Amino acid sequence: MANPHEPHFFKPLLPGFHSGVTIPLGFFSKHIKGKMNQKIWKLRSDTSDKTWEVIQEGRRLTGGWKDFTTAHDLRIGDIVIFKHEGDMVFHVTPFGPSCCEIQYTHPHIIKEEADADDAADDADDNEHHHKIRTWAMSSFSFDYCFLAEVTASNLKEDKLHLPVGATSSTALNKQCQEMILVNKEGNSWTVSLQFSESGGMYYIGRGWRKFCLDNRCDIGDLFVFNLIGDGKTTPLMCVCSESKECSELLSKHLSRKKKEC
């Protein structure tokens, strides 16, 4: 876990994360901008002795990031903590959607560049690694996406109703009282979560209006949310980045709007 006295930040991994992640503005302004001439981040983890070099472009980590995520079998719904150890060296700790640190069977399962003769052995190790994570994460739900529209009524009432389909998601349970909303930049807001017995659906109460105001939303703005959780821990509702699934939901909504007009 990150030492509170060392600069660090966390990033929930949203759809499309393999192409890059955005450094939070607060961390970037305080610890990176104007203080670091280098544009190469050196990422380390407890999983391997290897150091991955990742290119920083503006506030985004791009080139080399996909190699790091693939090597660590990172997935949508995971959360990674970056701890700055100095000289652009960052120790990265991955957590699953349950907010528990991801455990790998072998401490050095991620290997250095292999010789051609060892390629088959490396493939076997990677397959074994993937199977371990699939088994460990099988109880989590992070594939339920839905469209939400900012309206005058839900802003006034400070309430957003989730689709009826969300009731079948294993990410939610009726005992859960809170939810965390995460925008594309990785900033988070804690909101209340309640279940209406009469309506048979979940809804967000206190906190929805603040989320919209802080994100400078206008009436009519659309969000595609991805619901993440295991039904035991506080669920996340993350704003999707550009992806095929998100685009399809938006297209269907816009087509419906045109027909109504």
Coordinates of C-alpha atoms in Angstrom, one line a residue:
M1 CA 0.0 0.0 0.0
A2 CA 1.2 3.5 -0.7
N3 CA 2.9 5.4 2.1
P4 CA 0.8 8.5 2.8
H5 CA 4.0 10.6 2.9
E6 CA 5.0 9.6 -0.6
P7 CA 3.2 11.2 -3.6
H8 CA 0.8 8.7 -5.0
F9 CA -2.5 8.5 -7.0
F10 CA -5.0 5.8 -8.0
K11 CA -6.6 5.1 -11.3
P12 CA -9.7 2.9 -11.9
L13 CA -9.3 1.1 -15.2
L14 CA -12.2 1.9 -17.5
P15 CA -13.0 0.5 -21.0
G16 CA -10.3 1.5 -23.4
F17 CA -7.6 1.7 -20.7
H18 CA -5.1 -0.3 -22.8
S19 CA -4.5 2.7 -25.0
G20 CA -3.4 4.9 -22.2
V21 CA -4.4 6.5 -18.8
T22 CA -4.7 10.1 -17.8
I23 CA -2.7 11.5 -14.8
P24 CA -5.0 13.3 -12.4
L25 CA -4.7 17.0 -12.7
G26 CA -3.9 17.6 -9.0
F27 CA -1.0 15.2 -9.0
F28 CA 0.3 16.4 -12.4
S29 CA 0.3 20.0 -11.3
K30 CA 1.9 19.4 -8.0
H31 CA 4.5 16.8 -8.7
I32 CA 5.2 16.6 -12.5
K33 CA 4.5 19.8 -14.4
G34 CA 7.5 22.1 -14.5
K35 CA 9.5 19.8 -12.2
M36 CA 10.4 16.8 -14.3
N37 CA 12.2 17.3 -17.7
Q38 CA 12.0 13.6 -18.4
K39 CA 9.0 12.2 -20.4
I40 CA 9.7 8.6 -19.6
W41 CA 8.1 6.9 -16.5
K42 CA 9.8 3.9 -15.1
L43 CA 7.1 1.5 -13.7
R44 CA 7.9 -1.3 -11.2
S45 CA 5.8 -3.8 -9.3
D46 CA 6.2 -6.5 -6.7
T47 CA 5.4 -9.1 -9.4
S48 CA 8.7 -8.8 -11.2
D49 CA 12.2 -7.4 -11.1
K50 CA 11.6 -5.9 -14.5
T51 CA 11.2 -2.1 -15.1
W52 CA 8.8 -1.0 -17.8
E53 CA 9.4 2.3 -19.5
V54 CA 6.2 4.3 -20.4
I55 CA 6.0 7.5 -22.4
Q56 CA 4.3 10.5 -21.0
E57 CA 2.5 12.7 -23.5
G58 CA 0.9 15.7 -21.9
R59 CA -1.1 14.3 -19.0
R60 CA -1.4 10.8 -20.5
L61 CA 0.7 7.7 -20.3
T62 CA 0.8 6.1 -23.7
G63 CA 3.7 4.2 -25.4
G64 CA 4.6 1.2 -23.4
W65 CA 1.6 1.3 -21.1
K66 CA -0.2 -1.5 -23.0
D67 CA 2.8 -3.8 -22.5
F68 CA 2.7 -3.1 -18.7
T69 CA -1.1 -3.8 -18.5
T70 CA -0.8 -7.0 -20.6
A71 CA 2.1 -8.3 -18.5
H72 CA 0.1 -7.8 -15.3
D73 CA -3.1 -9.1 -16.8
L74 CA -4.9 -5.9 -15.8
R75 CA -8.7 -5.7 -16.6
I76 CA -11.6 -3.4 -16.6
G77 CA -12.6 -2.7 -13.0
D78 CA -9.1 -3.1 -11.6
I79 CA -7.6 -0.1 -9.7
V80 CA -3.9 0.7 -9.8
I81 CA -2.0 2.9 -7.4
F82 CA 1.1 4.8 -8.6
K83 CA 3.6 5.7 -5.9
H84 CA 6.3 8.1 -6.9
E85 CA 9.7 7.0 -5.6
G86 CA 11.6 9.8 -7.3
D87 CA 13.4 10.4 -10.6
M88 CA 10.3 9.4 -12.5
V89 CA 10.3 5.9 -10.9
F90 CA 6.8 4.7 -9.9
H91 CA 5.9 1.6 -7.9
V92 CA 2.6 0.3 -9.2
T93 CA 0.2 -1.8 -7.1
P94 CA -2.8 -3.4 -8.8
F95 CA -6.1 -4.0 -6.9
G96 CA -9.2 -5.9 -8.1
P97 CA -12.7 -4.4 -8.1
S98 CA -13.1 -5.6 -4.5
C99 CA -10.3 -3.2 -3.5
C100 CA -8.1 -6.1 -2.4
E101 CA -4.6 -6.3 -3.8
I102 CA -4.3 -8.7 -6.7
Q103 CA -2.2 -11.8 -5.8
Y104 CA -0.2 -13.7 -8.4
T105 CA 0.8 -17.3 -7.8
H106 CA 4.5 -16.9 -8.6
P107 CA 6.3 -13.8 -7.4
H108 CA 8.3 -13.6 -10.6
I109 CA 5.8 -14.9 -13.1
I110 CA 6.4 -11.9 -15.3
K111 CA 9.7 -12.6 -17.0
E112 CA 12.3 -10.6 -18.8
E113 CA 12.6 -10.7 -22.6
A114 CA 12.8 -14.4 -23.4
D115 CA 14.9 -16.2 -26.0
A116 CA 13.1 -17.8 -28.9
D117 CA 13.8 -21.2 -27.4
D118 CA 11.9 -20.2 -24.3
A119 CA 8.9 -18.7 -26.1
A120 CA 6.7 -21.8 -25.6
D121 CA 7.5 -22.0 -21.9
D122 CA 6.6 -18.3 -21.5
A123 CA 3.3 -18.8 -23.3
D124 CA 2.5 -21.6 -20.9
D125 CA 3.3 -19.4 -17.9
N126 CA 1.1 -16.5 -19.3
E127 CA -1.8 -18.9 -19.9
H128 CA -1.4 -20.2 -16.3
H129 CA -1.3 -16.6 -15.0
H130 CA -4.5 -15.8 -17.0
K131 CA -6.3 -18.8 -15.6
I132 CA -5.5 -17.8 -12.0
R133 CA -6.9 -14.3 -12.5
T134 CA -10.0 -15.5 -14.3
W135 CA -10.7 -17.8 -11.4
A136 CA -10.1 -15.2 -8.8
M137 CA -12.2 -12.5 -10.5
S138 CA -15.1 -14.7 -11.7
S139 CA -17.4 -13.3 -9.0
F140 CA -17.1 -9.7 -10.2
S141 CA -19.4 -8.0 -12.5
F142 CA -17.9 -5.2 -14.7
D143 CA -19.7 -5.7 -18.0
Y144 CA -23.1 -4.0 -17.4
C145 CA -23.2 -0.7 -19.3
F146 CA -26.2 1.7 -19.5
L147 CA -27.0 5.1 -20.7
A148 CA -28.0 8.0 -18.4
E149 CA -29.2 11.4 -19.3
V150 CA -28.9 14.6 -17.3
T151 CA -32.4 16.1 -17.0
A152 CA -33.9 19.1 -15.2
S153 CA -36.0 16.7 -13.0
N154 CA -33.1 14.5 -11.8
L155 CA -31.0 17.5 -11.1
K156 CA -33.8 19.2 -9.1
E157 CA -34.6 16.0 -7.2
D158 CA -30.9 15.1 -6.8
K159 CA -31.8 11.6 -7.9
L160 CA -30.9 9.3 -10.8
H161 CA -32.8 6.0 -11.3
L162 CA -30.8 3.1 -12.6
P163 CA -32.3 0.8 -15.3
V164 CA -34.4 -2.1 -14.1
G165 CA -31.7 -4.3 -15.7
A166 CA -29.3 -3.2 -13.0
T167 CA -31.2 -5.2 -10.4
S168 CA -29.8 -8.4 -12.0
S169 CA -26.2 -7.2 -11.8
T170 CA -24.1 -9.0 -9.1
A171 CA -22.4 -5.6 -8.5
L172 CA -25.3 -4.4 -6.3
N173 CA -27.2 -5.6 -3.3
K174 CA -30.0 -4.0 -1.3
Q175 CA -27.8 -3.6 1.8
C176 CA -25.3 -1.3 0.1
Q177 CA -25.9 2.3 1.0
E178 CA -23.2 4.0 -1.1
M179 CA -21.7 4.0 -4.6
I180 CA -18.7 5.7 -6.1
L181 CA -19.0 7.6 -9.4
V182 CA -15.8 7.9 -11.4
N183 CA -15.4 10.2 -14.4
K184 CA -13.0 9.6 -17.4
E185 CA -10.2 11.4 -15.6
G186 CA -10.4 9.0 -12.6
N187 CA -11.9 11.6 -10.2
S188 CA -14.4 10.1 -7.8
W189 CA -17.6 11.1 -6.0
T190 CA -19.4 9.2 -3.2
V191 CA -23.1 9.1 -3.6
S192 CA -26.0 7.4 -1.8
L193 CA -27.5 4.3 -3.2
Q194 CA -31.0 3.1 -2.4
F195 CA -33.5 0.5 -3.6
S196 CA -37.1 1.4 -4.2
E197 CA -39.3 -1.6 -3.3
S198 CA -42.3 -0.1 -4.9
G199 CA -40.5 0.7 -8.2
G200 CA -38.3 -2.4 -8.1
M201 CA -35.2 -0.5 -9.0
Y202 CA -32.0 1.1 -7.6
Y203 CA -31.5 4.9 -7.6
I204 CA -28.8 7.3 -6.7
G205 CA -29.8 9.9 -4.2
R206 CA -27.6 12.5 -2.5
G207 CA -24.6 13.3 -4.6
W208 CA -25.9 13.0 -8.2
R209 CA -26.4 16.8 -8.5
K210 CA -22.9 17.5 -7.2
F211 CA -21.4 15.0 -9.7
C212 CA -23.2 16.8 -12.6
L213 CA -22.2 20.3 -11.4
D214 CA -18.6 19.4 -10.8
N215 CA -18.4 17.9 -14.3
R216 CA -20.1 21.0 -15.8
C217 CA -23.0 19.0 -17.2
D218 CA -25.8 20.6 -19.1
I219 CA -29.4 19.3 -19.4
G220 CA -29.5 16.7 -22.2
D221 CA -25.9 15.6 -21.6
L222 CA -25.4 11.8 -21.8
F223 CA -23.2 9.4 -19.9
V224 CA -22.5 5.8 -20.6
F225 CA -21.8 4.2 -17.2
N226 CA -20.1 0.9 -16.5
L227 CA -21.2 -0.8 -13.3
I228 CA -18.4 -2.5 -11.4
G229 CA -18.5 -4.6 -8.2
D230 CA -19.0 -7.9 -6.5
G231 CA -22.1 -7.3 -4.4
K232 CA -20.1 -7.2 -1.2
T233 CA -18.0 -4.1 -1.5
T234 CA -18.9 -0.5 -2.4
P235 CA -19.7 -0.6 -6.2
L236 CA -18.2 1.7 -8.8
M237 CA -20.1 3.4 -11.6
C238 CA -17.5 4.6 -14.1
V239 CA -18.0 6.8 -17.1
C240 CA -17.1 4.7 -20.1
S241 CA -14.4 6.0 -22.5
E242 CA -14.9 5.5 -26.2
S243 CA -15.6 1.8 -27.0
K244 CA -17.8 -0.2 -29.3
E245 CA -20.4 -1.0 -26.6
C246 CA -20.6 2.7 -25.6
S247 CA -21.0 3.9 -29.2
E248 CA -23.8 1.4 -29.8
L249 CA -25.7 2.6 -26.8
L250 CA -25.4 6.2 -27.9
S251 CA -26.4 5.4 -31.5
K252 CA -29.5 3.6 -30.3
H253 CA -30.5 6.5 -28.1
L254 CA -29.9 9.2 -30.8
S255 CA -31.9 7.1 -33.3
R256 CA -34.8 6.9 -30.9
K257 CA -34.6 10.7 -30.4
K258 CA -34.8 11.3 -34.1
K259 CA -37.9 9.1 -34.5
E260 CA -39.6 10.9 -31.7
C261 CA -39.0 14.2 -33.5

